Amino acid sequence: MAHVFVYGTLKRGQPNHKVLLDGTHGCAAFQGQGRTLEPYPLVIAGEHNVPWLLNLPGRGHCVAGEIYAVDERMLRFLDEFEDCPHMYQRTSVRVAVLQAGGAPWGSPGPPAAEPTLQCFVYSAATYPPEWVGLPHHHSYDSLGSHGLRYNPRENR
């Protein structure tokens, strides 16, 4: 099983989460909440208001998302779903695990270092240069206060 970090429309409660629940694509098991250890620009761009994690480590914010353990079949499906490597590239990032399966990590007492996982993430290495100047977000919600409503694939 591989770990995948999702930060956009694949998260629970977001428009494309259903593909992670569809067993015909393979297996995806929610592991917990996380955030990237390094900052990245998370922008909302394009005519369909798609969330993009720009592959510019060290810029932007540490991005919040969800961690899933996926089997090889689901990983291949996600590559196709994310049009990898043309639209997104699957890269590896270090993610701090904030909650495992909904429960905070660690035990009561003094704070300890957060555990980390190496996860695959779908990020953009090529994009219009003006995207770098768009607002950078800490997290994504398709109905967020940013006012940029995501246009689902089935409506395009």
Short mmCIF file of C-alpha atoms in Angstrom, two decimals:
data_model
loop_
_atom_site.label_atom_id
_atom_site.label_comp_id
_atom_site.label_asym_id
_atom_site.label_seq_id
_atom_site.Cartn_x
_atom_site.Cartn_y
_atom_site.Cartn_z
CA MET A 1 0.00 0.00 0.00
CA ALA A 2 1.12 3.54 -0.77
CA HIS A 3 0.20 6.71 1.08
CA VAL A 4 -1.45 9.53 -0.88
CA PHE A 5 -1.98 13.05 0.47
CA VAL A 6 -5.07 14.78 -0.96
CA TYR A 7 -5.63 18.51 -0.48
CA GLY A 8 -8.45 19.42 -2.88
CA THR A 9 -11.56 17.95 -4.45
CA LEU A 10 -10.69 14.39 -3.35
CA LYS A 11 -11.05 15.19 0.36
CA ARG A 12 -14.09 14.06 2.34
CA GLY A 13 -17.04 16.38 1.71
CA GLN A 14 -15.60 17.61 -1.59
CA PRO A 15 -16.96 17.02 -5.12
CA ASN A 16 -14.61 14.22 -6.24
CA HIS A 17 -14.31 12.27 -2.97
CA LYS A 18 -16.70 9.64 -4.33
CA VAL A 19 -13.96 8.21 -6.58
CA LEU A 20 -11.98 7.17 -3.49
CA LEU A 21 -15.04 5.31 -2.17
CA ASP A 22 -15.67 3.40 -5.41
CA GLY A 23 -14.21 -0.08 -4.89
CA THR A 24 -14.11 -0.72 -8.63
CA HIS A 25 -11.12 1.68 -8.74
CA GLY A 26 -9.25 -0.18 -5.99
CA CYS A 27 -8.89 0.35 -2.27
CA ALA A 28 -8.44 3.68 -0.47
CA ALA A 29 -8.45 3.72 3.32
CA PHE A 30 -8.57 7.02 5.23
CA GLN A 31 -5.56 7.24 7.54
CA GLY A 32 -5.97 10.70 9.04
CA GLN A 33 -5.49 14.43 8.74
CA GLY A 34 -2.13 15.90 7.81
CA ARG A 35 -0.27 18.88 6.48
CA THR A 36 2.80 19.26 4.32
CA LEU A 37 6.01 19.76 6.30
CA GLU A 38 7.22 22.27 3.73
CA PRO A 39 5.16 25.18 2.49
CA TYR A 40 3.73 25.03 -1.05
CA PRO A 41 1.51 27.43 -2.98
CA LEU A 42 -2.03 26.03 -3.07
CA VAL A 43 -3.93 28.10 -5.63
CA ILE A 44 -7.36 27.94 -7.25
CA ALA A 45 -7.03 28.54 -10.96
CA GLY A 46 -8.37 27.98 -14.46
CA GLU A 47 -11.84 28.33 -15.88
CA HIS A 48 -13.16 25.50 -13.64
CA ASN A 49 -11.60 26.82 -10.39
CA VAL A 50 -9.46 23.74 -9.83
CA PRO A 51 -7.19 23.56 -6.75
CA TRP A 52 -3.51 23.21 -7.72
CA LEU A 53 -0.56 22.53 -5.47
CA LEU A 54 2.32 24.20 -7.31
CA ASN A 55 5.54 22.25 -7.02
CA LEU A 56 7.43 25.18 -5.49
CA PRO A 57 8.58 23.89 -2.10
CA GLY A 58 9.44 26.65 0.36
CA ARG A 59 6.80 29.08 -0.96
CA GLY A 60 3.20 29.49 0.15
CA HIS A 61 1.85 27.69 3.23
CA CYS A 62 2.01 24.29 4.86
CA VAL A 63 -1.08 22.76 3.24
CA ALA A 64 -3.75 20.82 5.15
CA GLY A 65 -5.27 17.67 3.71
CA GLU A 66 -6.03 14.01 4.21
CA ILE A 67 -3.88 10.91 4.07
CA TYR A 68 -5.09 7.69 2.41
CA ALA A 69 -3.49 4.27 2.11
CA VAL A 70 -4.19 3.09 -1.44
CA ASP A 71 -3.49 -0.13 -3.30
CA GLU A 72 -1.75 -0.29 -6.67
CA ARG A 73 -5.05 -0.38 -8.58
CA MET A 74 -6.30 2.82 -6.90
CA LEU A 75 -2.93 4.49 -7.47
CA ARG A 76 -3.14 3.69 -11.20
CA PHE A 77 -6.74 4.98 -11.24
CA LEU A 78 -5.70 8.23 -9.51
CA ASP A 79 -2.89 8.71 -12.03
CA GLU A 80 -5.48 8.48 -14.79
CA PHE A 81 -8.07 10.58 -12.92
CA GLU A 82 -5.49 13.34 -12.32
CA ASP A 83 -4.26 13.09 -15.93
CA CYS A 84 -0.78 12.27 -14.69
CA PRO A 85 1.77 13.20 -15.95
CA HIS A 86 0.14 15.76 -18.27
CA MET A 87 -2.01 17.88 -15.94
CA TYR A 88 -0.58 16.86 -12.55
CA GLN A 89 2.61 15.05 -11.64
CA ARG A 90 2.72 12.47 -8.87
CA THR A 91 5.55 13.51 -6.58
CA SER A 92 6.60 12.59 -3.06
CA VAL A 93 6.23 14.93 -0.07
CA ARG A 94 6.74 14.63 3.67
CA VAL A 95 3.50 15.07 5.59
CA ALA A 96 3.01 15.72 9.30
CA VAL A 97 0.28 13.43 10.65
CA LEU A 98 -2.05 15.58 12.78
CA GLN A 99 -4.82 13.08 13.48
CA ALA A 100 -4.99 9.37 12.80
CA GLY A 101 -8.44 8.23 11.79
CA GLY A 102 -9.98 11.20 13.61
CA ALA A 103 -8.05 10.85 16.90
CA PRO A 104 -5.13 13.14 17.77
CA TRP A 105 -1.73 11.49 17.62
CA GLY A 106 0.25 10.89 20.76
CA SER A 107 -0.68 10.57 24.38
CA PRO A 108 -1.54 13.10 27.06
CA GLY A 109 1.42 14.95 28.44
CA PRO A 110 4.06 17.24 27.02
CA PRO A 111 3.86 17.78 23.27
CA ALA A 112 6.06 15.51 21.20
CA ALA A 113 7.19 15.85 17.62
CA GLU A 114 4.42 15.01 15.17
CA PRO A 115 4.93 11.75 13.30
CA THR A 116 5.55 12.14 9.59
CA LEU A 117 4.85 10.05 6.51
CA GLN A 118 6.26 10.09 3.01
CA CYS A 119 3.22 10.45 0.74
CA PHE A 120 2.50 10.78 -2.92
CA VAL A 121 0.78 14.02 -3.91
CA TYR A 122 -0.55 15.28 -7.23
CA SER A 123 1.09 18.63 -7.88
CA ALA A 124 1.68 20.92 -10.84
CA ALA A 125 5.21 21.40 -12.16
CA THR A 126 4.10 23.29 -15.26
CA TYR A 127 1.50 26.07 -15.10
CA PRO A 128 0.98 29.62 -16.35
CA PRO A 129 3.49 31.93 -14.62
CA GLU A 130 0.71 34.21 -13.31
CA TRP A 131 -0.57 31.39 -11.08
CA VAL A 132 2.35 31.97 -8.71
CA GLY A 133 0.85 35.41 -7.94
CA LEU A 134 -2.61 34.06 -7.10
CA PRO A 135 -3.67 33.89 -3.43
CA HIS A 136 -2.05 30.97 -1.59
CA HIS A 137 -4.38 28.92 0.62
CA HIS A 138 -3.69 26.85 3.75
CA SER A 139 -6.49 24.45 2.88
CA TYR A 140 -9.17 23.97 0.23
CA ASP A 141 -12.95 23.80 0.37
CA SER A 142 -14.92 23.95 -2.87
CA LEU A 143 -17.50 26.16 -1.12
CA GLY A 144 -14.93 28.22 0.81
CA SER A 145 -14.90 31.94 1.46
CA HIS A 146 -12.62 32.40 -1.57
CA GLY A 147 -15.83 32.48 -3.67
CA LEU A 148 -14.29 30.39 -6.47
CA ARG A 149 -16.84 27.62 -6.90
CA TYR A 150 -15.41 24.43 -8.40
CA ASN A 151 -17.04 23.33 -11.64
CA PRO A 152 -17.29 19.50 -11.50
CA ARG A 153 -16.20 17.45 -14.51
CA GLU A 154 -19.73 16.19 -15.12
CA ASN A 155 -20.89 19.81 -15.68
CA ARG A 156 -18.19 20.74 -18.20
#
